[in-house]
XYZ file of C-alpha atoms in Angstrom:
729
model
C -131.453 54.622 5.639
C -128.693 52.219 4.568
C -126.208 53.710 2.108
C -125.651 52.463 -1.441
C -122.986 49.881 -2.327
C -120.945 52.526 -4.141
C -120.964 54.751 -1.051
C -120.069 51.741 1.084
C -117.018 51.013 -1.072
C -115.853 54.608 -0.692
C -116.314 54.382 3.072
C -114.340 51.107 3.211
C -111.514 52.662 1.211
C -111.462 55.666 3.562
C -111.372 53.391 6.619
C -108.410 51.457 5.191
C -106.556 54.748 4.749
C -107.349 55.871 8.319
C -106.199 52.540 9.755
C -102.905 52.854 7.867
C -102.381 56.365 9.259
C -103.185 55.154 12.781
C -100.699 52.297 12.493
C -97.999 54.746 11.416
C -98.868 57.127 14.268
C -98.848 54.337 16.842
C -95.410 53.207 15.652
C -94.190 56.808 15.686
C -95.307 57.370 19.287
C -93.965 53.998 20.369
C -90.547 55.212 19.200
C -91.033 58.643 20.815
C -91.886 57.072 24.180
C -88.848 54.805 24.012
C -86.603 57.736 23.102
C -87.911 59.852 25.998
C -87.479 56.928 28.371
C -83.826 56.637 27.330
C -83.352 60.417 27.600
C -84.731 60.377 31.137
C -82.378 57.549 32.121
C -79.371 59.304 30.560
C -80.195 62.617 32.242
C -80.421 60.962 35.640
C -77.082 59.243 35.074
C -75.542 62.519 33.870
C -76.885 64.363 36.914
C -75.161 61.914 39.232
C -71.906 61.667 37.256
C -71.467 65.380 36.397
C -72.876 67.004 39.512
C -73.038 64.303 42.185
C -74.317 65.211 45.634
C -75.030 68.941 45.763
C -72.859 70.583 48.461
C -73.669 74.259 48.013
C -71.136 75.128 45.299
C -72.778 77.770 43.061
C -71.307 76.408 39.832
C -72.544 72.961 40.760
C -75.915 74.487 41.670
C -76.248 75.998 38.158
C -75.457 72.633 36.558
C -77.811 70.917 38.982
C -80.729 73.228 38.075
C -80.046 72.795 34.347
C -80.308 69.040 34.741
C -83.490 69.344 36.818
C -85.094 71.543 34.150
C -84.159 69.099 31.377
C -85.553 66.192 33.419
C -88.827 68.071 33.971
C -89.108 68.844 30.258
C -88.464 65.201 29.398
C -91.062 63.988 31.914
C -93.666 66.440 30.556
C -92.936 65.242 27.025
C -93.200 61.622 28.151
C -96.584 62.292 29.785
C -97.894 63.989 26.634
C -96.587 61.136 24.470
C -98.223 58.597 26.788
C -101.620 60.329 26.545
C -101.348 60.666 22.762
C -100.367 56.996 22.459
C -103.315 55.994 24.653
C -105.739 58.046 22.520
C -104.333 56.496 19.339
C -104.977 53.014 20.751
C -108.576 54.016 21.471
C -108.972 55.277 17.914
C -107.358 52.129 16.558
C -110.016 50.075 18.293
C -112.851 52.136 16.777
C -111.556 54.942 14.533
C -114.837 56.829 14.223
C -118.596 56.405 14.459
C -120.062 59.287 12.498
C -119.683 61.622 9.579
C -121.204 64.995 8.713
C -120.940 66.921 5.428
C -121.277 70.691 5.754
C -121.677 73.552 3.297
C -120.865 77.109 4.328
C -122.383 80.382 3.027
C -119.409 80.834 0.654
C -120.325 77.372 -0.801
C -117.156 75.785 0.585
C -117.807 72.220 1.721
C -116.280 70.105 4.500
C -116.487 66.430 5.438
C -115.881 65.595 9.088
C -115.426 62.133 10.597
C -116.126 62.007 14.324
C -114.355 59.798 16.883
C -113.209 59.701 20.519
C -110.247 62.018 19.861
C -108.507 63.966 17.123
C -106.283 62.419 14.427
C -104.109 64.716 12.336
C -101.688 64.163 9.460
C -99.750 66.913 7.720
C -101.920 69.516 9.486
C -105.091 67.960 8.110
C -107.691 66.780 10.633
C -108.696 63.273 9.590
C -110.827 62.519 12.669
C -112.412 65.209 14.794
C -112.876 64.792 18.551
C -116.601 64.404 19.382
C -116.205 67.205 21.945
C -115.170 69.797 19.348
C -117.706 72.599 18.834
C -118.355 71.667 15.233
C -119.178 68.058 16.171
C -122.163 69.202 18.223
C -124.004 69.357 14.900
C -123.907 65.554 14.683
C -126.205 65.389 17.711
C -128.795 67.851 16.390
C -132.193 66.371 15.516
C -132.501 68.125 12.151
C -130.702 68.802 8.900
C -130.399 71.948 6.794
C -129.257 75.338 8.022
C -127.671 75.182 11.466
C -125.146 77.034 13.569
C -122.653 76.212 16.287
C -120.665 78.210 18.790
C -116.892 78.430 18.370
C -114.145 80.442 20.098
C -114.487 82.986 17.298
C -118.270 83.320 17.650
C -121.324 81.785 15.996
C -120.671 79.864 12.760
C -123.469 79.474 10.196
C -123.516 76.348 8.047
C -125.782 73.842 6.314
C -125.668 70.137 7.118
C -125.967 68.176 3.892
C -125.375 64.690 5.298
C -125.340 62.911 8.667
C -124.070 59.342 8.637
C -123.794 56.810 11.446
C -121.028 54.263 10.930
C -120.535 51.044 12.873
C -117.008 49.589 12.775
C -115.992 46.207 14.193
C -112.624 44.510 13.784
C -111.469 46.982 11.111
C -114.632 46.456 9.067
C -117.658 48.641 8.478
C -120.590 46.454 9.503
C -123.220 49.144 9.133
C -123.631 52.659 7.736
C -126.849 54.658 7.843
C -127.789 58.117 6.640
C -130.291 59.851 8.886
C -132.046 63.148 8.452
C -133.458 63.465 11.945
C -132.156 62.331 15.354
C -129.987 59.389 16.302
C -132.659 56.981 17.502
C -132.998 54.507 14.713
C -130.913 51.441 13.795
C -127.798 51.947 15.910
C -129.541 53.305 19.037
C -132.183 50.549 18.947
C -129.483 47.921 18.524
C -127.554 49.261 21.511
C -130.648 49.557 23.712
C -131.843 46.068 22.811
C -128.516 44.462 23.676
C -127.434 43.090 27.041
C -125.548 45.133 29.616
C -121.765 45.287 29.449
C -119.422 44.390 32.290
C -119.360 48.093 33.231
C -121.123 51.241 32.034
C -120.114 52.237 28.483
C -119.790 55.544 26.674
C -122.743 56.934 24.715
C -120.862 59.148 22.251
C -122.381 57.291 19.294
C -125.954 57.901 20.430
C -126.015 61.121 22.468
C -129.468 62.658 22.111
C -130.100 66.345 21.546
C -131.253 67.137 25.098
C -128.304 65.178 26.517
C -125.933 67.042 24.199
C -127.223 70.399 25.468
C -126.533 69.357 29.045
C -123.073 67.981 28.240
C -121.994 71.150 26.405
C -123.731 73.770 28.555
C -121.428 76.759 28.987
C -123.837 79.334 30.411
C -124.029 78.326 34.076
C -121.775 78.204 37.102
C -124.355 75.844 38.596
C -126.009 73.479 36.134
C -128.906 71.291 37.311
C -129.860 68.357 35.075
C -133.033 66.443 35.905
C -134.793 63.523 34.277
C -136.574 60.249 35.055
C -134.840 56.931 35.668
C -132.968 55.869 32.526
C -132.752 59.317 30.941
C -128.955 59.167 30.904
C -128.098 61.538 33.751
C -125.009 59.611 34.868
C -123.801 59.289 31.282
C -124.304 63.026 30.847
C -122.302 63.660 34.026
C -119.317 61.624 32.803
C -119.414 62.926 29.240
C -119.694 66.483 30.571
C -116.517 65.913 32.579
C -114.783 64.754 29.397
C -116.139 67.799 27.521
C -114.972 70.202 30.248
C -111.462 68.720 30.119
C -111.397 69.175 26.339
C -113.038 72.595 26.203
C -110.950 74.079 29.029
C -107.813 71.969 28.574
C -105.572 74.995 29.171
C -107.326 75.830 32.457
C -108.593 72.564 33.971
C -106.717 69.316 34.490
C -108.289 65.971 35.361
C -107.248 66.177 39.025
C -109.057 69.528 39.310
C -112.472 67.902 38.874
C -114.242 65.986 41.650
C -117.193 63.697 40.986
C -119.284 62.961 44.083
C -121.173 59.688 43.685
C -123.640 57.659 45.808
C -121.387 54.759 46.849
C -118.345 52.694 45.897
C -120.262 50.096 43.854
C -121.510 52.954 41.672
C -117.907 54.166 41.297
C -116.841 50.695 40.208
C -119.728 50.473 37.725
C -118.814 53.756 35.975
C -115.032 53.322 36.278
C -114.352 52.607 32.581
C -116.351 55.425 30.964
C -113.842 58.278 31.302
C -110.822 56.142 30.349
C -112.740 55.035 27.233
C -113.248 58.723 26.463
C -109.497 59.295 26.753
C -109.610 60.949 30.189
C -108.073 59.647 33.389
C -107.250 60.737 36.956
C -110.617 62.394 37.668
C -111.288 62.066 41.396
C -114.329 59.903 42.222
C -115.457 59.983 45.834
C -118.530 59.716 48.038
C -119.694 62.321 50.524
C -118.473 59.987 53.245
C -114.982 60.126 51.675
C -115.158 63.925 51.726
C -116.090 63.908 55.419
C -113.198 61.538 56.057
C -110.795 64.230 54.804
C -112.146 66.546 57.508
C -112.394 64.100 60.409
C -109.258 62.156 59.395
C -108.989 58.599 60.703
C -109.859 59.576 64.251
C -113.513 58.558 63.942
C -115.656 55.777 62.582
C -117.674 57.514 59.875
C -120.996 55.957 58.860
C -122.200 55.767 55.244
C -125.477 56.732 53.625
C -126.277 53.014 53.344
C -125.991 52.655 57.112
C -128.365 55.603 57.563
C -130.757 53.915 55.140
C -130.638 50.630 57.053
C -131.304 52.515 60.278
C -134.379 54.133 58.716
C -135.708 50.824 57.380
C -135.363 49.262 60.840
C -136.752 52.199 62.825
C -139.325 53.712 60.455
C -141.979 53.154 63.139
C -139.948 55.052 65.757
C -141.198 58.599 65.085
C -139.124 60.354 67.766
C -135.791 59.026 66.465
C -136.690 59.727 62.858
C -138.030 63.210 63.602
C -134.649 64.143 65.096
C -132.787 62.848 62.013
C -135.267 64.612 59.704
C -134.704 67.895 61.591
C -130.913 67.642 61.192
C -131.351 67.062 57.459
C -133.796 69.939 56.947
C -133.281 73.318 55.290
C -134.295 74.960 58.592
C -131.393 73.206 60.365
C -128.929 74.244 57.653
C -129.937 77.899 57.971
C -129.772 77.682 61.797
C -126.161 76.479 61.577
C -125.283 79.127 58.992
C -126.682 81.904 61.236
C -124.967 80.444 64.307
C -121.571 80.506 62.583
C -122.133 84.024 61.231
C -122.937 85.247 64.755
C -119.935 83.349 66.093
C -117.691 85.142 63.597
C -119.207 88.501 64.528
C -118.917 88.101 68.308
C -115.781 85.996 68.427
C -114.851 82.979 70.547
C -115.314 82.858 74.304
C -111.893 84.273 75.178
C -110.474 83.805 78.703
C -107.899 85.748 80.685
C -104.464 84.124 80.464
C -103.085 83.840 83.975
C -99.743 82.675 85.418
C -99.076 82.625 89.160
C -102.323 84.540 89.781
C -101.123 87.304 87.490
C -103.106 88.137 84.326
C -100.667 88.168 81.406
C -103.296 88.834 78.716
C -106.797 90.145 79.328
C -109.671 88.570 77.396
C -110.885 92.051 76.409
C -107.586 92.650 74.605
C -107.953 89.373 72.695
C -111.527 90.222 71.700
C -110.502 93.708 70.592
C -107.694 92.265 68.449
C -110.084 89.689 66.958
C -112.708 92.299 66.076
C -110.136 94.643 64.552
C -109.729 92.145 61.716
C -113.390 92.186 60.739
C -112.637 92.228 57.017
C -110.502 89.073 57.293
C -111.631 85.455 57.195
C -112.034 83.791 60.569
C -108.901 81.664 60.204
C -106.733 84.735 59.522
C -108.268 86.642 62.443
C -107.494 83.747 64.776
C -103.953 83.499 63.438
C -103.402 87.106 64.502
C -104.737 86.295 67.967
C -102.559 83.172 68.260
C -99.469 85.074 67.117
C -100.119 87.824 69.679
C -100.588 85.265 72.480
C -97.443 83.379 71.465
C -95.371 86.571 71.297
C -96.493 87.689 74.758
C -96.042 84.260 76.318
C -92.643 83.719 74.736
C -91.465 87.078 75.996
C -92.723 86.351 79.513
C -91.309 82.817 79.466
C -87.910 84.068 78.348
C -87.874 86.621 81.146
C -89.004 84.118 83.795
C -86.497 81.501 82.652
C -83.649 84.028 83.019
C -84.863 85.240 86.415
C -85.303 81.723 87.751
C -81.927 80.580 86.381
C -80.253 83.548 88.116
C -81.989 82.680 91.396
C -80.915 79.045 91.144
C -77.334 80.049 90.367
C -77.215 82.526 93.222
C -78.624 79.906 95.621
C -75.403 77.924 95.229
C -77.270 74.659 94.551
C -75.829 74.428 91.040
C -72.168 74.594 90.108
C -72.891 75.057 86.368
C -74.965 77.888 84.896
C -76.048 75.648 81.985
C -77.552 73.213 84.476
C -79.351 76.039 86.282
C -80.820 77.274 82.975
C -81.966 73.755 82.050
C -83.750 73.311 85.394
C -85.226 76.795 85.085
C -86.504 76.080 81.574
C -88.142 72.839 82.778
C -89.880 74.529 85.752
C -91.219 77.433 83.726
C -92.386 75.122 80.919
C -94.396 73.125 83.476
C -96.047 76.346 84.656
C -97.021 77.232 81.107
C -98.300 73.739 80.187
C -101.849 74.457 81.385
C -101.799 77.801 79.587
C -101.065 76.008 76.322
C -104.149 73.808 76.822
C -106.272 76.905 77.557
C -105.042 78.674 74.422
C -105.671 75.611 72.270
C -109.209 75.313 73.631
C -109.949 78.998 72.997
C -108.629 78.945 69.442
C -109.791 75.437 68.481
C -111.640 74.972 65.209
C -112.476 71.314 65.859
C -115.731 70.874 63.916
C -117.174 68.335 66.367
C -116.671 70.644 69.370
C -118.286 73.584 67.590
C -121.123 71.336 66.354
C -121.798 70.016 69.864
C -122.038 73.570 71.256
C -124.388 74.483 68.418
C -126.684 71.496 69.085
C -126.857 72.285 72.789
C -127.925 75.859 72.019
C -130.520 75.309 69.306
C -132.075 71.883 69.951
C -135.673 72.053 71.136
C -136.795 70.153 74.230
C -138.179 67.229 72.202
C -134.701 66.636 70.724
C -132.748 66.608 73.999
C -132.634 62.803 73.988
C -131.339 62.850 70.419
C -128.612 65.353 71.317
C -127.517 63.156 74.246
C -127.307 60.205 71.857
C -125.228 62.292 69.419
C -122.814 63.258 72.200
C -122.560 59.624 73.260
C -121.668 58.635 69.682
C -118.965 61.296 69.490
C -117.444 60.160 72.793
C -117.232 56.654 71.335
C -115.606 58.239 68.243
C -118.591 57.401 66.025
C -120.063 59.945 63.594
C -123.439 58.972 62.034
C -124.040 59.974 58.409
C -126.504 62.773 59.255
C -123.803 64.504 61.342
C -121.147 64.501 58.612
C -122.470 67.471 56.614
C -122.530 69.896 59.592
C -118.946 68.885 60.428
C -117.764 69.446 56.837
C -119.574 72.791 56.710
C -118.110 73.969 60.032
C -114.613 72.858 59.025
C -114.910 74.666 55.686
C -116.101 77.915 57.260
C -113.497 77.961 60.069
C -110.351 76.703 58.357
C -108.160 78.073 55.575
C -108.320 76.360 52.214
C -105.413 74.021 51.655
C -103.840 73.649 48.216
C -105.898 70.539 47.415
C -109.180 72.417 47.930
C -107.948 75.456 46.014
C -107.132 73.343 42.967
C -110.664 72.043 42.428
C -112.394 73.918 39.626
C -115.488 71.796 38.986
C -117.624 69.481 41.126
C -120.143 67.010 39.713
C -122.786 65.608 42.073
C -124.787 62.628 40.804
C -128.036 61.600 42.535
C -128.252 65.098 44.003
C -131.832 64.462 45.158
C -130.349 62.398 48.014
C -128.226 65.339 49.207
C -129.681 67.319 52.078
C -129.569 71.129 52.037
C -126.849 70.841 54.709
C -124.762 68.557 52.467
C -125.072 70.940 49.526
C -124.046 73.899 51.669
C -121.115 71.854 53.001
C -119.848 70.894 49.541
C -120.236 74.456 48.305
C -118.282 75.771 51.327
C -115.553 73.119 51.011
C -115.043 73.658 47.263
C -115.742 77.387 47.298
C -113.866 78.136 44.042
C -115.611 75.444 41.996
C -118.442 75.474 39.504
C -121.051 72.718 39.807
C -122.965 70.219 37.698
C -125.784 68.563 39.658
C -127.884 65.675 38.379
C -130.917 64.028 39.921
C -134.557 62.983 39.996
C -136.857 63.689 42.953
C -138.755 60.476 42.236
C -135.581 58.584 43.184
C -135.136 60.305 46.556
C -134.878 56.988 48.370
C -134.707 58.139 52.013
C -137.611 60.307 53.196
C -135.478 61.484 56.139
C -132.489 62.538 54.075
C -132.973 64.317 50.746
C -132.946 67.737 49.155
C -136.688 68.217 49.701
C -137.294 69.820 46.328
C -135.076 70.789 43.435
C -135.992 74.457 43.837
C -133.807 74.552 46.955
C -130.768 74.035 44.730
C -131.533 77.239 42.874
C -131.898 79.100 46.181
C -128.559 77.771 47.443
C -126.929 78.844 44.152
C -128.441 82.317 44.284
C -125.090 84.091 44.113
C -123.984 82.144 41.041
C -125.318 81.719 37.501
C -127.937 78.933 37.516
C -129.311 76.883 34.623
C -131.756 73.961 34.687
C -132.054 71.387 31.872
C -134.724 68.681 32.017
C -134.370 65.488 29.955
C -137.847 63.895 29.788
C -137.107 60.747 27.785
C -136.103 57.419 29.361
C -133.850 55.158 27.286
C -132.961 52.369 29.724
C -136.042 50.172 29.930
C -138.605 48.804 27.517
C -141.830 50.708 27.014
C -143.648 48.224 29.235
C -141.228 48.561 32.175
C -141.089 52.362 31.879
C -144.893 52.573 31.798
C -145.101 50.318 34.884
C -142.543 52.419 36.774
C -144.192 55.704 35.778
C -147.486 54.469 37.242
C -145.809 53.904 40.625
C -145.029 57.604 41.103
C -147.733 59.144 38.932
C -145.519 60.295 36.081
C -147.351 61.275 32.911
C -146.102 60.367 29.433
C -144.777 63.864 28.728
C -142.849 63.823 32.041
C -141.143 60.476 31.401
C -141.435 59.489 27.756
C -140.591 55.841 27.063
C -138.333 54.841 24.185
C -139.987 52.910 21.365
C -138.659 49.496 22.386
C -140.956 46.728 23.509
C -140.651 43.616 25.658
C -142.625 41.480 28.112
C -144.836 43.178 30.657
C -143.583 43.210 34.264
C -144.739 40.178 36.217
C -146.102 40.054 39.758
C -145.436 36.602 41.255
C -146.914 35.533 44.590
C -145.370 32.788 46.691
C -146.830 30.812 49.601
C -143.613 29.895 51.388
C -139.962 30.866 51.439
C -139.010 27.575 49.773
C -141.295 28.340 46.840
C -139.701 31.791 46.447
C -136.212 30.248 46.369
C -137.374 27.686 43.791
C -138.771 30.425 41.540
C -135.617 32.499 41.894
C -133.422 29.470 41.156
C -135.166 29.033 37.807
C -134.455 32.663 36.894
C -130.852 32.426 38.062
C -130.363 29.296 35.940
C -131.773 31.007 32.849
C -129.673 34.152 33.185
C -126.501 32.310 34.166
C -126.675 30.208 31.013
C -127.320 33.254 28.804
C -124.526 35.235 30.522
C -126.892 38.094 31.214
C -126.977 40.312 34.270
C -129.668 39.649 36.862
C -130.263 41.517 40.104
C -132.283 40.171 42.992
C -133.207 43.415 44.724
C -134.475 43.319 48.296
C -135.826 46.116 50.461
C -133.108 45.771 53.094
C -129.795 44.075 53.730
C -131.407 41.429 55.970
C -133.410 39.881 53.124
C -130.469 40.216 50.724
C -128.297 38.148 53.069
C -131.040 35.515 53.474
C -131.481 35.219 49.687
C -127.744 34.939 49.160
C -127.380 32.199 51.786
C -130.266 30.245 50.249
C -128.884 30.409 46.685
C -125.094 30.556 46.936
C -124.563 26.771 47.204
C -126.271 26.147 43.848
C -125.383 29.133 41.713
C -122.474 31.548 41.062
C -124.032 34.516 42.800
C -122.655 37.613 44.534
C -123.888 39.529 47.564
C -123.360 43.267 47.196
C -123.133 44.980 50.583
C -120.851 47.267 52.552
C -118.171 44.558 52.635
C -118.114 43.949 48.866
C -118.791 47.125 46.894
C -117.867 45.819 43.440
C -120.178 45.691 40.438
C -120.645 42.171 39.044
C -122.073 41.500 35.620
C -123.614 38.124 36.436
C -126.176 37.415 39.147
C -126.178 39.730 42.169
C -128.204 40.052 45.337
C -128.368 43.675 46.407
C -130.328 45.871 48.850
C -132.558 48.400 47.096
C -130.644 51.497 48.202
C -127.331 50.179 46.782
C -128.908 49.469 43.372
C -129.319 53.197 42.734
C -127.702 54.252 39.444
C -127.072 50.674 38.277
C -128.833 48.733 35.546
C -129.332 45.040 34.801
C -130.751 42.989 31.948
C -133.386 41.728 34.382
C -134.380 42.687 37.900
C -136.397 40.748 40.453
C -137.676 42.909 43.297
C -138.209 40.610 46.276
C -140.492 41.400 49.210
C -141.230 39.205 52.216
C -143.833 39.327 54.967
C -141.400 41.049 57.347
C -139.559 43.126 54.737
C -142.227 44.811 52.638
C -142.116 48.207 50.920
C -144.813 50.170 52.777
C -145.936 53.742 53.259
C -145.480 56.822 51.090
C -141.960 57.171 52.416
C -140.859 54.033 50.526
C -142.747 54.561 47.273
C -139.716 56.181 45.640
C -137.426 53.449 46.946
C -139.659 50.844 45.271
C -139.715 52.897 42.047
C -135.925 53.116 42.064
C -135.610 49.349 42.559
C -138.025 48.510 39.723
C -136.463 50.978 37.280
C -133.104 49.114 37.296
C -134.397 46.583 34.729
C -133.616 46.934 31.012
C -135.579 44.073 29.484
C -137.449 42.118 32.136
C -138.935 43.015 35.527
C -140.427 40.661 38.098
C -141.857 41.535 41.515
C -142.139 38.737 44.099
C -144.686 39.162 46.873
C -146.024 36.830 49.618
C -149.497 35.384 49.059
C -152.230 37.341 50.781
C -150.165 40.536 50.709
C -149.986 43.315 48.164
C -147.582 46.173 47.545
C -149.749 49.228 48.006
C -148.162 51.200 45.159
C -149.299 48.639 42.591
C -152.850 49.861 43.080
C -152.002 53.382 41.976
């Protein structure tokens, strides 16, 4: 309900006051930043002039450390001033978007304006950060008596007013009082509009079920599920921002990792956290994580390359059965048991022999290893290595002296130093092979351990697959399905480095595409972290590589607190597109409720020849290019995407999104179906051809994912005489 003119005048007057305060604050922090910059420069000059190069003098050392401490303090102040200045600029752009009026049991009242961050003046909070506990009330779907959780416990209050305020260019262009949930004027206006250049924040329109997921504080492992368009990715990013606000004394931005499907997805969401005032959160793919383990020594394949391999070889059951086995829960548990037994029994130790004399017996090494049963594997092996090194160094030292004495006594050398040098060289050559043996015994190379595991557990029908895996490794190629076992093995065998120890929270988007092995690997790699997982089984695009069922996640999180939140409503697409997509996978209305926004029904267009398809697509490209809307031509595989791009690129400004160009473009894009995951476009055209058709139950979810990218208009192109089987129910 629009507010009265009198109320509008009061709101305009309040906005003018807030803008004036913001201008003063921005000027104040501009001066503070300049002052700190000058202080830093002066301190550096003073350090050089007063102390100079440090030479070990204790008095100089004291002065040196005083300067270093002052420089650190200045840099910390400069960083804080920079962040505050950045947040003020965000507020200046849009000071606030909502207001709530509260009345407490003692009849005291409070008016709260809600924005992206906090604005204070003279200890009075003028704008409250949307992440604050009290601001959760704005996202409730009811008025009257409510409560919220605060550091001091549960607070009882009564919400007397909830107002949505739209501000543009320092003017209030709309203000609405609502008594229920935020799904009226402002939400409908946002949903009906065209897509932005990149994904935007949703703080103005967070729905109640989304708000619960964002602010959940009861679980170490939180699973959020929902149909396409329910806002899972937005929830993931806003939850990161909430965690950084709620636990700002415990968690810094670089202590959160967000694992995403691919780099185009990362580019698409890249502006959300900065617009929420948070930066430096690590965004990476699972392939990036595996790269940290395997370094640059191997060519590491991506999930997209696995998907292309499946699309090309879907009719090769033997190859696909081997991949499916490696991605199964059974395989993950086999590897876990293998490693546990390996830890119990120890490596295959060998006697260490020099000149046919046993220096260290393997039984002694095994006894030493087993004596550290309470220690992690890496620490047990360090004890073994240290023991071996101590024994060998002692023996080497003795042999070098004995040999040097023999050489000196032989009269061949006139200088004892020369005799010792020759002796050292000869003994070192003798011990060279021993060093290789020790390294092999104590190696924690994940590929070597993985190869031994495969040889032991693979059934006869997979022997050909194992040989192919070994051939890939010899050529320094690691397919995507082999990355998770390598990460898991590395994490179990090696000590945590400081980078791994720092991570406190991991967010995994599109978790349905993670295999049980991948989830176990991530959990082992970031063993100190809590997790937020988001996904939808109906968008599990590769039948050979997915979680199987969401219940597995609960099983894998059995030793941690687990909470599952389901968000049943889809906000992305029109009612007509959502209804069409739901029918593809058999979703009922209560499982994927469509938002009350209508548009044209999805169209199925048949074409007789390739030239006719290109002509039809050209007309759509022309329309959307002129209107500056986003349009995606979505093909089943990369092959058709490349053909479409080559046929259209001479006439229209169009981009091909593939492994070579993983940027999100707002205009017209041609993109394979599996790379479109998580993205959205004003219109989508799903293109099939006679030799690149979505077929079989295994590709039903891939087709659903492709179709559900459209906000306002969906078209499916199909060759004449052919039908897409899922369209018949």
